[in-house]
Amino acid sequence: MIDQTEQLQEHELTAIRRQKLNALTETGDSPFDITSFDFTHSALSIKDNFEDMDGKTVKLAGRMMSKRDMGKAFFCDLQDTSGRIQLYVKVDDLGETAFNSFKKFDISDIIGVEGTVFKTKRGEISVHCNSVTMLAKSLRPLPEKFHGLRDSDLRYRQRYLDLIMNAETRNTFLTRSKILNVIRSEMQNRGYLEVETPVLHGHATNAAAKPFRTHHNTLNLDMVLRVELELHLKRLIIGGFDRVFEIGRIFRNEGMSVKHNPEFTMMELYEAYTDYKGMMKICEELYAAVAEQVIGTDKLIYQGTEINLSAPWRRMTMCEAVKEYAGVDFTDINTDEEAYNIAKKHGIPAEKDMPRGDIINLFFEEKAESNLIQPTFIYDYPIEISPLAKKTKYDPRLTERFEAFIYGREMGNAFTELNDPVDQRERFTEQAMKKYKEGEFEIDEDFVTAMEYGMPPTGGMGLGIDRMVMLFTDSASIRDVLLFPTMKPVLE
């Protein structure tokens, strides 16, 4: 936290900066009157191509991050989107009047410069300036002068300061953009059509997720923010688009943690005439493409642990995982009562009337999930927790569904999609009856109607983009990969 002395110092410096701005305005030189600056290069492009750039004239624009007074000259650091580069500003080059004006510039002012590229005696690539223009006045000192950005809460609330001060933060979000570009390119190369579907839905369609509720005034209609992309994308499969995907925001009115934010980014994709095994292959290949094109290797370090993304990933059924990590074989447990009794014996928080399939899932979450450090597909999920997935041929209590796990976290979820409208209505009804006990009762009748026109065999998958970015940037918290994470208001 900032103590009172630091607050006073900051207040005094801010007052001085405002005085400088007032002085400029009074002489008709307000930097806020400038509307553009035609820069020609970035800091990184000059550094990466120094041999070709040496001695050439360049124009750059950015934020002045440091200023070292050498008497009749200054060394400064200019920071733009690409990074930092040193500036050399000398009175003989600017002239007395312009140099005296530059001496009054503050760290964090936005400036535009023109000059020639050179290398100092110490070997630092720099720009020898012949003109410096203030493009915007910074009225507040940067926080590092007083207390830095030690407080992560400040970093998240004032992300703009975090981006200014921390190159690591900027690199995280540049990497996020690269990851999204790779994913889009890979999907388009596979013949997938990128689409956009509504964010406002008439009702929640995922019984396991709690929605944010709102009201449409013109239609006098209660609505929810979407908790999934699934049912609209499946409508497009029914409509004849064989391969579709969407990258979009999802909203779930649930808990917050290092792995969860109420607003997050998901990619869902659906492909006709394939199944969940086809989705496993796409999942492996998408991660491989991102690894190759973003970090250059299929092995990475996440929070001190080496993760090997090379295919094939490990594959286990949910029952096999429970047997391995909890020592309970559910192939020998066939009734809800037996399942409840074994859960009670192992300290699993099952309820008395909970179905066997839900208890299997509880065992998995409590005993197995955290052990799945290396990439693993857990498949064949109980039907009770998979209302939109097709049943397996060998056991009608199970479905052709998998989840991908890395570092003990779910990274993706996929089905062989249920395309039987009769079965789908029965499952929706059973799901809705459970919600009815909680005061809700919702069935997407239009989706069932769409299925009745005929839906081809389809594989579908949802991948968590934020968690993928966390993995590839070695970020401990989901807040580190969201530019503006959800935050509790600060009490005055």
PDB file of C-alpha atoms in Angstrom, residues 138-367:
ATOM      1  CA  SER A 138       2.027  12.851 -18.446  1.00  0.00           C
ATOM      2  CA  LEU A 139       0.375  14.536 -15.478  1.00  0.00           C
ATOM      3  CA  ARG A 140       1.144  11.772 -12.968  1.00  0.00           C
ATOM      4  CA  PRO A 141       4.527  10.286 -12.051  1.00  0.00           C
ATOM      5  CA  LEU A 142       4.962   6.588 -12.718  1.00  0.00           C
ATOM      6  CA  PRO A 143       4.445   4.439  -9.603  1.00  0.00           C
ATOM      7  CA  GLU A 144       7.862   2.815  -9.587  1.00  0.00           C
ATOM      8  CA  LYS A 145       9.463   6.029  -8.302  1.00  0.00           C
ATOM      9  CA  PHE A 146       7.671   5.500  -4.992  1.00  0.00           C
ATOM     10  CA  HIS A 147       6.423   1.975  -4.442  1.00  0.00           C
ATOM     11  CA  GLY A 148       6.664   0.093  -7.711  1.00  0.00           C
ATOM     12  CA  LEU A 149       4.058  -2.472  -8.640  1.00  0.00           C
ATOM     13  CA  ARG A 150       4.647  -4.930  -5.837  1.00  0.00           C
ATOM     14  CA  ASP A 151       0.924  -5.075  -5.116  1.00  0.00           C
ATOM     15  CA  SER A 152      -0.663  -7.483  -7.625  1.00  0.00           C
ATOM     16  CA  ASP A 153      -4.051  -5.945  -6.850  1.00  0.00           C
ATOM     17  CA  LEU A 154      -2.788  -2.631  -8.252  1.00  0.00           C
ATOM     18  CA  ARG A 155      -1.413  -4.393 -11.330  1.00  0.00           C
ATOM     19  CA  TYR A 156      -4.827  -5.874 -12.123  1.00  0.00           C
ATOM     20  CA  ARG A 157      -6.854  -2.758 -11.308  1.00  0.00           C
ATOM     21  CA  GLN A 158      -4.568  -0.400 -13.200  1.00  0.00           C
ATOM     22  CA  ARG A 159      -3.384  -2.667 -15.978  1.00  0.00           C
ATOM     23  CA  TYR A 160      -2.199   0.327 -17.984  1.00  0.00           C
ATOM     24  CA  LEU A 161       0.462   0.974 -15.327  1.00  0.00           C
ATOM     25  CA  ASP A 162       1.414  -2.693 -15.306  1.00  0.00           C
ATOM     26  CA  LEU A 163       1.871  -2.592 -19.089  1.00  0.00           C
ATOM     27  CA  ILE A 164       3.947   0.580 -18.906  1.00  0.00           C
ATOM     28  CA  MET A 165       6.242  -0.683 -16.155  1.00  0.00           C
ATOM     29  CA  ASN A 166       6.584  -4.419 -16.825  1.00  0.00           C
ATOM     30  CA  ALA A 167       7.927  -5.828 -20.079  1.00  0.00           C
ATOM     31  CA  GLU A 168       6.950  -9.318 -18.870  1.00  0.00           C
ATOM     32  CA  THR A 169       3.292  -8.281 -18.735  1.00  0.00           C
ATOM     33  CA  ARG A 170       3.426  -6.793 -22.224  1.00  0.00           C
ATOM     34  CA  ASN A 171       5.035  -9.978 -23.523  1.00  0.00           C
ATOM     35  CA  THR A 172       2.285 -12.100 -21.953  1.00  0.00           C
ATOM     36  CA  PHE A 173      -0.392 -10.293 -23.928  1.00  0.00           C
ATOM     37  CA  LEU A 174       1.661 -10.235 -27.112  1.00  0.00           C
ATOM     38  CA  THR A 175       1.972 -14.013 -26.694  1.00  0.00           C
ATOM     39  CA  ARG A 176      -1.762 -14.300 -26.124  1.00  0.00           C
ATOM     40  CA  SER A 177      -2.364 -12.553 -29.443  1.00  0.00           C
ATOM     41  CA  LYS A 178       0.094 -14.885 -31.201  1.00  0.00           C
ATOM     42  CA  ILE A 179      -1.662 -17.937 -29.744  1.00  0.00           C
ATOM     43  CA  LEU A 180      -5.048 -16.745 -31.015  1.00  0.00           C
ATOM     44  CA  ASN A 181      -3.573 -16.044 -34.450  1.00  0.00           C
ATOM     45  CA  VAL A 182      -2.079 -19.548 -34.630  1.00  0.00           C
ATOM     46  CA  ILE A 183      -5.360 -21.153 -33.577  1.00  0.00           C
ATOM     47  CA  ARG A 184      -7.374 -19.187 -36.140  1.00  0.00           C
ATOM     48  CA  SER A 185      -4.892 -20.019 -38.882  1.00  0.00           C
ATOM     49  CA  GLU A 186      -4.912 -23.723 -37.996  1.00  0.00           C
ATOM     50  CA  MET A 187      -8.699 -23.884 -37.922  1.00  0.00           C
ATOM     51  CA  GLN A 188      -9.058 -22.096 -41.250  1.00  0.00           C
ATOM     52  CA  ASN A 189      -6.439 -24.387 -42.801  1.00  0.00           C
ATOM     53  CA  ARG A 190      -8.592 -27.323 -41.704  1.00  0.00           C
ATOM     54  CA  GLY A 191     -11.565 -25.898 -43.562  1.00  0.00           C
ATOM     55  CA  TYR A 192     -13.414 -24.542 -40.522  1.00  0.00           C
ATOM     56  CA  LEU A 193     -15.660 -21.505 -40.855  1.00  0.00           C
ATOM     57  CA  GLU A 194     -15.321 -18.894 -38.101  1.00  0.00           C
ATOM     58  CA  VAL A 195     -18.722 -17.639 -36.958  1.00  0.00           C
ATOM     59  CA  GLU A 196     -20.286 -15.405 -34.322  1.00  0.00           C
ATOM     60  CA  THR A 197     -23.307 -16.418 -32.278  1.00  0.00           C
ATOM     61  CA  PRO A 198     -25.451 -14.447 -29.774  1.00  0.00           C
ATOM     62  CA  VAL A 199     -24.124 -13.460 -26.357  1.00  0.00           C
ATOM     63  CA  LEU A 200     -27.668 -12.859 -25.066  1.00  0.00           C
ATOM     64  CA  HIS A 201     -29.672 -16.070 -24.735  1.00  0.00           C
ATOM     65  CA  GLY A 202     -33.316 -16.646 -23.927  1.00  0.00           C
ATOM     66  CA  HIS A 203     -32.395 -19.139 -21.217  1.00  0.00           C
ATOM     67  CA  ALA A 204     -29.438 -20.990 -19.734  1.00  0.00           C
ATOM     68  CA  THR A 205     -28.737 -24.296 -21.462  1.00  0.00           C
ATOM     69  CA  ASN A 206     -26.024 -25.762 -19.241  1.00  0.00           C
ATOM     70  CA  ALA A 207     -27.342 -27.170 -15.983  1.00  0.00           C
ATOM     71  CA  ALA A 208     -23.890 -27.183 -14.386  1.00  0.00           C
ATOM     72  CA  ALA A 209     -23.257 -23.467 -14.953  1.00  0.00           C
ATOM     73  CA  LYS A 210     -24.880 -20.521 -13.198  1.00  0.00           C
ATOM     74  CA  PRO A 211     -25.748 -17.655 -15.575  1.00  0.00           C
ATOM     75  CA  PHE A 212     -25.724 -13.883 -15.246  1.00  0.00           C
ATOM     76  CA  ARG A 213     -29.292 -12.643 -15.689  1.00  0.00           C
ATOM     77  CA  THR A 214     -30.476  -9.469 -17.371  1.00  0.00           C
ATOM     78  CA  HIS A 215     -33.620  -7.988 -18.911  1.00  0.00           C
ATOM     79  CA  HIS A 216     -34.353  -6.775 -22.429  1.00  0.00           C
ATOM     80  CA  ASN A 217     -36.500  -3.673 -21.990  1.00  0.00           C
ATOM     81  CA  THR A 218     -37.911  -3.394 -25.511  1.00  0.00           C
ATOM     82  CA  LEU A 219     -38.983  -7.030 -25.647  1.00  0.00           C
ATOM     83  CA  ASN A 220     -39.820  -7.118 -21.928  1.00  0.00           C
ATOM     84  CA  LEU A 221     -37.887 -10.356 -21.845  1.00  0.00           C
ATOM     85  CA  ASP A 222     -35.656 -11.901 -19.170  1.00  0.00           C
ATOM     86  CA  MET A 223     -32.400 -13.081 -20.725  1.00  0.00           C
ATOM     87  CA  VAL A 224     -29.025 -14.513 -19.690  1.00  0.00           C
ATOM     88  CA  LEU A 225     -25.456 -13.994 -20.810  1.00  0.00           C
ATOM     89  CA  ARG A 226     -24.278 -17.147 -22.531  1.00  0.00           C
ATOM     90  CA  VAL A 227     -22.650 -19.884 -20.487  1.00  0.00           C
ATOM     91  CA  GLU A 228     -21.595 -21.826 -23.611  1.00  0.00           C
ATOM     92  CA  LEU A 229     -21.374 -21.552 -27.406  1.00  0.00           C
ATOM     93  CA  GLU A 230     -22.546 -25.072 -28.064  1.00  0.00           C
ATOM     94  CA  LEU A 231     -26.189 -25.120 -29.092  1.00  0.00           C
ATOM     95  CA  HIS A 232     -26.018 -22.284 -31.612  1.00  0.00           C
ATOM     96  CA  LEU A 233     -22.963 -23.863 -33.255  1.00  0.00           C
ATOM     97  CA  LYS A 234     -24.757 -27.218 -33.468  1.00  0.00           C
ATOM     98  CA  ARG A 235     -27.652 -25.459 -35.183  1.00  0.00           C
ATOM     99  CA  LEU A 236     -25.135 -24.421 -37.847  1.00  0.00           C
ATOM    100  CA  ILE A 237     -24.017 -28.041 -38.271  1.00  0.00           C
ATOM    101  CA  ILE A 238     -27.672 -28.960 -38.752  1.00  0.00           C
ATOM    102  CA  GLY A 239     -27.977 -26.084 -41.224  1.00  0.00           C
ATOM    103  CA  GLY A 240     -25.267 -27.545 -43.432  1.00  0.00           C
ATOM    104  CA  PHE A 241     -21.966 -25.964 -42.340  1.00  0.00           C
ATOM    105  CA  ASP A 242     -19.864 -29.082 -41.770  1.00  0.00           C
ATOM    106  CA  ARG A 243     -17.055 -27.384 -39.832  1.00  0.00           C
ATOM    107  CA  VAL A 244     -17.554 -24.316 -37.633  1.00  0.00           C
ATOM    108  CA  PHE A 245     -15.721 -22.666 -34.770  1.00  0.00           C
ATOM    109  CA  GLU A 246     -16.100 -19.616 -32.578  1.00  0.00           C
ATOM    110  CA  ILE A 247     -13.739 -17.883 -30.168  1.00  0.00           C
ATOM    111  CA  GLY A 248     -15.793 -15.863 -27.741  1.00  0.00           C
ATOM    112  CA  ARG A 249     -16.494 -14.694 -24.231  1.00  0.00           C
ATOM    113  CA  ILE A 250     -18.411 -16.932 -21.838  1.00  0.00           C
ATOM    114  CA  PHE A 251     -20.041 -15.696 -18.627  1.00  0.00           C
ATOM    115  CA  ARG A 252     -20.613 -17.829 -15.543  1.00  0.00           C
ATOM    116  CA  ASN A 253     -21.837 -16.354 -12.265  1.00  0.00           C
ATOM    117  CA  GLU A 254     -19.679 -18.593 -10.123  1.00  0.00           C
ATOM    118  CA  GLY A 255     -16.589 -18.614  -7.919  1.00  0.00           C
ATOM    119  CA  MET A 256     -13.286 -16.876  -8.564  1.00  0.00           C
ATOM    120  CA  SER A 257      -9.824 -18.375  -8.140  1.00  0.00           C
ATOM    121  CA  VAL A 258      -6.435 -18.551  -9.851  1.00  0.00           C
ATOM    122  CA  LYS A 259      -8.168 -20.814 -12.413  1.00  0.00           C
ATOM    123  CA  HIS A 260     -11.567 -19.110 -12.689  1.00  0.00           C
ATOM    124  CA  ASN A 261     -12.847 -15.700 -13.763  1.00  0.00           C
ATOM    125  CA  PRO A 262     -16.589 -15.024 -14.243  1.00  0.00           C
ATOM    126  CA  GLU A 263     -15.856 -13.805 -17.775  1.00  0.00           C
ATOM    127  CA  PHE A 264     -13.486 -15.972 -19.823  1.00  0.00           C
ATOM    128  CA  THR A 265     -12.601 -16.919 -23.398  1.00  0.00           C
ATOM    129  CA  MET A 266     -13.500 -20.241 -24.962  1.00  0.00           C
ATOM    130  CA  MET A 267     -13.114 -21.717 -28.403  1.00  0.00           C
ATOM    131  CA  GLU A 268     -15.733 -24.244 -29.453  1.00  0.00           C
ATOM    132  CA  LEU A 269     -15.513 -26.209 -32.686  1.00  0.00           C
ATOM    133  CA  TYR A 270     -17.848 -28.703 -34.309  1.00  0.00           C
ATOM    134  CA  GLU A 271     -17.183 -31.039 -37.211  1.00  0.00           C
ATOM    135  CA  ALA A 272     -19.708 -33.253 -38.955  1.00  0.00           C
ATOM    136  CA  TYR A 273     -18.923 -36.901 -39.652  1.00  0.00           C
ATOM    137  CA  THR A 274     -16.312 -37.351 -36.912  1.00  0.00           C
ATOM    138  CA  ASP A 275     -16.361 -38.293 -33.218  1.00  0.00           C
ATOM    139  CA  TYR A 276     -14.575 -37.611 -29.933  1.00  0.00           C
ATOM    140  CA  LYS A 277     -11.509 -39.532 -31.108  1.00  0.00           C
ATOM    141  CA  GLY A 278     -11.243 -37.117 -34.000  1.00  0.00           C
ATOM    142  CA  MET A 279     -11.441 -34.265 -31.492  1.00  0.00           C
ATOM    143  CA  MET A 280      -8.588 -35.790 -29.472  1.00  0.00           C
ATOM    144  CA  LYS A 281      -6.387 -35.645 -32.564  1.00  0.00           C
ATOM    145  CA  ILE A 282      -7.314 -32.017 -33.253  1.00  0.00           C
ATOM    146  CA  CYS A 283      -6.605 -31.096 -29.612  1.00  0.00           C
ATOM    147  CA  GLU A 284      -3.122 -32.613 -29.742  1.00  0.00           C
ATOM    148  CA  GLU A 285      -2.387 -30.986 -33.084  1.00  0.00           C
ATOM    149  CA  LEU A 286      -3.605 -27.529 -32.026  1.00  0.00           C
ATOM    150  CA  TYR A 287      -1.394 -27.581 -28.939  1.00  0.00           C
ATOM    151  CA  ALA A 288       1.514 -28.810 -31.071  1.00  0.00           C
ATOM    152  CA  ALA A 289       1.004 -25.994 -33.585  1.00  0.00           C
ATOM    153  CA  VAL A 290       0.883 -23.345 -30.853  1.00  0.00           C
ATOM    154  CA  ALA A 291       3.986 -24.809 -29.194  1.00  0.00           C
ATOM    155  CA  GLU A 292       5.954 -24.865 -32.449  1.00  0.00           C
ATOM    156  CA  GLN A 293       4.939 -21.421 -33.682  1.00  0.00           C
ATOM    157  CA  VAL A 294       4.903 -19.517 -30.379  1.00  0.00           C
ATOM    158  CA  ILE A 295       7.664 -21.002 -28.201  1.00  0.00           C
ATOM    159  CA  GLY A 296       9.525 -23.201 -30.711  1.00  0.00           C
ATOM    160  CA  THR A 297       9.410 -26.432 -28.695  1.00  0.00           C
ATOM    161  CA  ASP A 298       6.892 -29.019 -27.494  1.00  0.00           C
ATOM    162  CA  LYS A 299       8.491 -29.038 -24.038  1.00  0.00           C
ATOM    163  CA  LEU A 300       7.900 -26.145 -21.665  1.00  0.00           C
ATOM    164  CA  ILE A 301       8.329 -25.294 -18.000  1.00  0.00           C
ATOM    165  CA  TYR A 302       5.157 -24.411 -16.133  1.00  0.00           C
ATOM    166  CA  GLN A 303       5.539 -23.306 -12.509  1.00  0.00           C
ATOM    167  CA  GLY A 304       8.790 -25.251 -12.239  1.00  0.00           C
ATOM    168  CA  THR A 305       7.451 -28.453 -13.828  1.00  0.00           C
ATOM    169  CA  GLU A 306       8.428 -29.644 -17.308  1.00  0.00           C
ATOM    170  CA  ILE A 307       5.393 -30.353 -19.485  1.00  0.00           C
ATOM    171  CA  ASN A 308       5.817 -32.508 -22.593  1.00  0.00           C
ATOM    172  CA  LEU A 309       3.150 -31.702 -25.188  1.00  0.00           C
ATOM    173  CA  SER A 310       4.325 -34.196 -27.797  1.00  0.00           C
ATOM    174  CA  ALA A 311       1.724 -36.652 -29.098  1.00  0.00           C
ATOM    175  CA  PRO A 312       0.280 -39.072 -28.303  1.00  0.00           C
ATOM    176  CA  TRP A 313      -1.076 -37.836 -24.996  1.00  0.00           C
ATOM    177  CA  ARG A 314      -1.928 -40.358 -22.291  1.00  0.00           C
ATOM    178  CA  ARG A 315      -5.471 -41.786 -22.477  1.00  0.00           C
ATOM    179  CA  MET A 316      -7.508 -43.190 -19.554  1.00  0.00           C
ATOM    180  CA  THR A 317     -11.192 -43.745 -18.951  1.00  0.00           C
ATOM    181  CA  MET A 318     -12.611 -41.939 -15.930  1.00  0.00           C
ATOM    182  CA  CYS A 319     -13.132 -45.275 -14.170  1.00  0.00           C
ATOM    183  CA  GLU A 320      -9.509 -46.265 -14.881  1.00  0.00           C
ATOM    184  CA  ALA A 321      -8.310 -42.960 -13.394  1.00  0.00           C
ATOM    185  CA  VAL A 322     -10.445 -43.456 -10.268  1.00  0.00           C
ATOM    186  CA  LYS A 323      -9.129 -47.007  -9.901  1.00  0.00           C
ATOM    187  CA  GLU A 324      -5.501 -45.867 -10.270  1.00  0.00           C
ATOM    188  CA  TYR A 325      -5.628 -42.853  -7.957  1.00  0.00           C
ATOM    189  CA  ALA A 326      -8.390 -43.787  -5.481  1.00  0.00           C
ATOM    190  CA  GLY A 327      -8.138 -47.576  -5.494  1.00  0.00           C
ATOM    191  CA  VAL A 328     -11.857 -47.981  -6.231  1.00  0.00           C
ATOM    192  CA  ASP A 329     -13.027 -50.073  -9.206  1.00  0.00           C
ATOM    193  CA  PHE A 330     -16.466 -48.853 -10.265  1.00  0.00           C
ATOM    194  CA  THR A 331     -16.864 -51.703 -12.750  1.00  0.00           C
ATOM    195  CA  ASP A 332     -17.707 -53.764  -9.623  1.00  0.00           C
ATOM    196  CA  ILE A 333     -20.078 -51.123  -8.191  1.00  0.00           C
ATOM    197  CA  ASN A 334     -23.402 -51.074  -9.993  1.00  0.00           C
ATOM    198  CA  THR A 335     -25.985 -49.384  -7.770  1.00  0.00           C
ATOM    199  CA  ASP A 336     -26.371 -45.869  -6.416  1.00  0.00           C
ATOM    200  CA  GLU A 337     -26.454 -47.234  -2.887  1.00  0.00           C
ATOM    201  CA  GLU A 338     -23.178 -49.136  -3.316  1.00  0.00           C
ATOM    202  CA  ALA A 339     -21.578 -46.030  -4.798  1.00  0.00           C
ATOM    203  CA  TYR A 340     -22.764 -43.857  -1.896  1.00  0.00           C
ATOM    204  CA  ASN A 341     -21.475 -46.307   0.699  1.00  0.00           C
ATOM    205  CA  ILE A 342     -18.017 -46.528  -0.879  1.00  0.00           C
ATOM    206  CA  ALA A 343     -17.912 -42.710  -1.154  1.00  0.00           C
ATOM    207  CA  LYS A 344     -18.733 -42.390   2.542  1.00  0.00           C
ATOM    208  CA  LYS A 345     -15.991 -44.890   3.359  1.00  0.00           C
ATOM    209  CA  HIS A 346     -13.409 -42.832   1.386  1.00  0.00           C
ATOM    210  CA  GLY A 347     -14.517 -39.439   2.686  1.00  0.00           C
ATOM    211  CA  ILE A 348     -15.976 -38.298  -0.639  1.00  0.00           C
ATOM    212  CA  PRO A 349     -18.710 -35.637  -0.098  1.00  0.00           C
ATOM    213  CA  ALA A 350     -21.542 -37.492  -1.835  1.00  0.00           C
ATOM    214  CA  GLU A 351     -25.210 -36.892  -1.027  1.00  0.00           C
ATOM    215  CA  LYS A 352     -27.559 -39.720  -0.092  1.00  0.00           C
ATOM    216  CA  ASP A 353     -29.669 -39.597  -3.289  1.00  0.00           C
ATOM    217  CA  MET A 354     -26.751 -38.931  -5.660  1.00  0.00           C
ATOM    218  CA  PRO A 355     -26.566 -41.198  -8.739  1.00  0.00           C
ATOM    219  CA  ARG A 356     -23.627 -43.562  -9.263  1.00  0.00           C
ATOM    220  CA  GLY A 357     -22.324 -41.492 -12.207  1.00  0.00           C
ATOM    221  CA  ASP A 358     -22.145 -38.296 -10.154  1.00  0.00           C
ATOM    222  CA  ILE A 359     -20.266 -40.154  -7.423  1.00  0.00           C
ATOM    223  CA  ILE A 360     -17.734 -41.499  -9.939  1.00  0.00           C
ATOM    224  CA  ASN A 361     -17.144 -37.908 -11.025  1.00  0.00           C
ATOM    225  CA  LEU A 362     -16.715 -36.798  -7.395  1.00  0.00           C
ATOM    226  CA  PHE A 363     -14.112 -39.523  -6.856  1.00  0.00           C
ATOM    227  CA  PHE A 364     -12.303 -38.346  -9.982  1.00  0.00           C
ATOM    228  CA  GLU A 365     -12.305 -34.699  -8.931  1.00  0.00           C
ATOM    229  CA  GLU A 366     -11.212 -35.445  -5.361  1.00  0.00           C
ATOM    230  CA  LYS A 367      -8.628 -38.161  -5.966  1.00  0.00           C
TER     231      LYS A 367
END
